[in-house]
Amino acid sequence: MPLSIVTADITTLHVDAIVNAANPSLLGGGGVDGAIHRAAGPALLQACRRLPESAPGIRCATGEARITPGFELPARYVIHTVGPVWNGGTQDEPMLLERCHRNALRLLRQHGLRSIAFPAVSCGVYGFPIARAAAIVVATLRDELGQREPLDISLCCFSENARATFQHALDTEPHPGRPFSAT
Ligand code: AR6
């Protein structure tokens, strides 16, 4: 299955790259970011510090992505992206969330990698409503999968609620290029 759901701690996954829901400093935080830094070990923070700043304290603007090794993680790489903070949908949050996922896949392809796991970017501290996020993410990833060479994408859910929400999106979002129902 090129696009599937897994309920897991993302730090345990044996994939080419896991995605981190980071903040613009890339210097760690809570949630999945904290878990990834703990599991990868201190070399991850050192690698993040070495990434260039585009402005003081900004190593990755919202919607962009950066790649580092995975160090002590089972995943070979970490692709750090910064999701939008939910502001009622008034500040291009859906477009920025889409951009996070497209930019992460662009880095994956540039590095010749194939398997990737995404957490529910922006759906924790950043407050993006998870059902809306799931619809955007599934539509974006299906569009990406339809366009280019095959990838193996996992949506990594940390709770049963998140899993059910992403499963609903998988069941209801249309497949680009494929009719909804065969006639
Ligand atoms: N594995 C998979 N998913 C997880 C894990 C885990 N180990 N831990 C949490 N989640 P969040 P955000 C889920 O808050 O909303 C950080 O401080 C979690 O249940 O980690 O993008 C950063 O530094 C939720 O569904 O990311 C930023 O400052 C999802 O991951 C800020 O939080 C994302 O929740 C980013 O906020």
PDB file of C-alpha atoms in Angstrom, residues 26-111:
ATOM      1  CA  LEU A  26      14.699  23.445  14.756  1.00  0.00           C
ATOM      2  CA  LEU A  27      16.197  23.273  18.234  1.00  0.00           C
ATOM      3  CA  GLY A  28      13.627  20.908  19.706  1.00  0.00           C
ATOM      4  CA  GLY A  29      10.434  21.285  21.661  1.00  0.00           C
ATOM      5  CA  GLY A  30       7.626  19.161  23.069  1.00  0.00           C
ATOM      6  CA  GLY A  31       5.321  16.631  21.425  1.00  0.00           C
ATOM      7  CA  VAL A  32       6.694  14.564  18.600  1.00  0.00           C
ATOM      8  CA  ASP A  33       9.655  16.959  18.248  1.00  0.00           C
ATOM      9  CA  GLY A  34      10.782  16.225  21.809  1.00  0.00           C
ATOM     10  CA  ALA A  35      10.300  12.490  21.327  1.00  0.00           C
ATOM     11  CA  ILE A  36      12.380  12.487  18.128  1.00  0.00           C
ATOM     12  CA  HIS A  37      15.229  14.456  19.712  1.00  0.00           C
ATOM     13  CA  ARG A  38      15.272  12.160  22.749  1.00  0.00           C
ATOM     14  CA  ALA A  39      15.352   9.019  20.624  1.00  0.00           C
ATOM     15  CA  ALA A  40      17.881  10.336  18.084  1.00  0.00           C
ATOM     16  CA  GLY A  41      20.301  11.511  20.768  1.00  0.00           C
ATOM     17  CA  PRO A  42      22.220  14.786  21.128  1.00  0.00           C
ATOM     18  CA  ALA A  43      23.838  14.555  17.679  1.00  0.00           C
ATOM     19  CA  LEU A  44      20.483  15.527  16.160  1.00  0.00           C
ATOM     20  CA  LEU A  45      20.469  18.840  17.983  1.00  0.00           C
ATOM     21  CA  GLN A  46      24.041  19.482  16.867  1.00  0.00           C
ATOM     22  CA  ALA A  47      23.084  18.754  13.250  1.00  0.00           C
ATOM     23  CA  CYS A  48      20.104  21.093  13.507  1.00  0.00           C
ATOM     24  CA  ARG A  49      22.275  23.866  14.951  1.00  0.00           C
ATOM     25  CA  ARG A  50      24.533  23.584  11.918  1.00  0.00           C
ATOM     26  CA  LEU A  51      21.675  24.287   9.497  1.00  0.00           C
ATOM     27  CA  PRO A  52      21.812  27.870   8.271  1.00  0.00           C
ATOM     28  CA  GLU A  53      19.482  30.523   9.646  1.00  0.00           C
ATOM     29  CA  SER A  54      17.463  32.565   7.142  1.00  0.00           C
ATOM     30  CA  ALA A  55      16.784  35.128   9.898  1.00  0.00           C
ATOM     31  CA  PRO A  56      17.824  35.159  13.548  1.00  0.00           C
ATOM     32  CA  GLY A  57      16.504  31.956  15.113  1.00  0.00           C
ATOM     33  CA  ILE A  58      14.798  30.775  11.899  1.00  0.00           C
ATOM     34  CA  ARG A  59      16.224  27.632  10.307  1.00  0.00           C
ATOM     35  CA  CYS A  60      12.991  26.489   8.693  1.00  0.00           C
ATOM     36  CA  ALA A  61      10.100  28.805   7.884  1.00  0.00           C
ATOM     37  CA  THR A  62       6.516  27.584   8.101  1.00  0.00           C
ATOM     38  CA  GLY A  63       5.731  25.240   5.224  1.00  0.00           C
ATOM     39  CA  GLU A  64       9.385  24.481   4.474  1.00  0.00           C
ATOM     40  CA  ALA A  65      11.417  21.346   5.243  1.00  0.00           C
ATOM     41  CA  ARG A  66      15.006  20.437   6.124  1.00  0.00           C
ATOM     42  CA  ILE A  67      16.756  17.052   6.324  1.00  0.00           C
ATOM     43  CA  THR A  68      19.232  15.625   8.835  1.00  0.00           C
ATOM     44  CA  PRO A  69      20.473  12.128   9.586  1.00  0.00           C
ATOM     45  CA  GLY A  70      18.437  10.064  12.054  1.00  0.00           C
ATOM     46  CA  PHE A  71      21.445   9.241  14.260  1.00  0.00           C
ATOM     47  CA  GLU A  72      20.261   6.774  16.935  1.00  0.00           C
ATOM     48  CA  LEU A  73      16.788   6.400  15.414  1.00  0.00           C
ATOM     49  CA  PRO A  74      15.886   3.331  13.380  1.00  0.00           C
ATOM     50  CA  ALA A  75      14.922   5.787  10.605  1.00  0.00           C
ATOM     51  CA  ARG A  76      17.902   6.813   8.442  1.00  0.00           C
ATOM     52  CA  TYR A  77      16.837  10.447   8.161  1.00  0.00           C
ATOM     53  CA  VAL A  78      14.648  13.024   9.855  1.00  0.00           C
ATOM     54  CA  ILE A  79      12.830  15.495   7.638  1.00  0.00           C
ATOM     55  CA  HIS A  80      11.943  18.481   9.776  1.00  0.00           C
ATOM     56  CA  THR A  81       8.997  20.576   8.731  1.00  0.00           C
ATOM     57  CA  VAL A  82       7.205  23.445  10.427  1.00  0.00           C
ATOM     58  CA  GLY A  83       3.452  23.307  10.239  1.00  0.00           C
ATOM     59  CA  PRO A  84       1.206  26.337  10.533  1.00  0.00           C
ATOM     60  CA  VAL A  85      -0.195  27.447  13.866  1.00  0.00           C
ATOM     61  CA  TRP A  86      -3.983  27.250  13.540  1.00  0.00           C
ATOM     62  CA  ASN A  87      -5.519  30.707  13.524  1.00  0.00           C
ATOM     63  CA  GLY A  88      -9.066  29.907  12.568  1.00  0.00           C
ATOM     64  CA  GLY A  89      -8.088  29.225   8.966  1.00  0.00           C
ATOM     65  CA  THR A  90      -7.523  32.897   8.227  1.00  0.00           C
ATOM     66  CA  GLN A  91      -3.792  32.762   7.567  1.00  0.00           C
ATOM     67  CA  ASP A  92      -3.404  30.270   4.731  1.00  0.00           C
ATOM     68  CA  GLU A  93      -3.060  27.370   7.159  1.00  0.00           C
ATOM     69  CA  PRO A  94      -4.410  24.740   4.712  1.00  0.00           C
ATOM     70  CA  MET A  95      -2.009  25.845   1.962  1.00  0.00           C
ATOM     71  CA  LEU A  96       0.913  25.881   4.403  1.00  0.00           C
ATOM     72  CA  LEU A  97       0.088  22.390   5.682  1.00  0.00           C
ATOM     73  CA  GLU A  98      -0.047  21.147   2.098  1.00  0.00           C
ATOM     74  CA  ARG A  99       3.307  22.798   1.423  1.00  0.00           C
ATOM     75  CA  CYS A 100       4.893  21.002   4.417  1.00  0.00           C
ATOM     76  CA  HIS A 101       3.960  17.652   2.951  1.00  0.00           C
ATOM     77  CA  ARG A 102       5.008  18.492  -0.610  1.00  0.00           C
ATOM     78  CA  ASN A 103       8.363  19.896   0.547  1.00  0.00           C
ATOM     79  CA  ALA A 104       9.031  16.857   2.736  1.00  0.00           C
ATOM     80  CA  LEU A 105       8.437  14.555  -0.242  1.00  0.00           C
ATOM     81  CA  ARG A 106      10.613  16.730  -2.456  1.00  0.00           C
ATOM     82  CA  LEU A 107      13.532  16.234  -0.023  1.00  0.00           C
ATOM     83  CA  LEU A 108      12.795  12.503   0.169  1.00  0.00           C
ATOM     84  CA  ARG A 109      13.021  12.207  -3.606  1.00  0.00           C
ATOM     85  CA  GLN A 110      16.105  14.426  -3.847  1.00  0.00           C
ATOM     86  CA  HIS A 111      17.887  12.020  -1.500  1.00  0.00           C
TER      87      HIS A 111
END
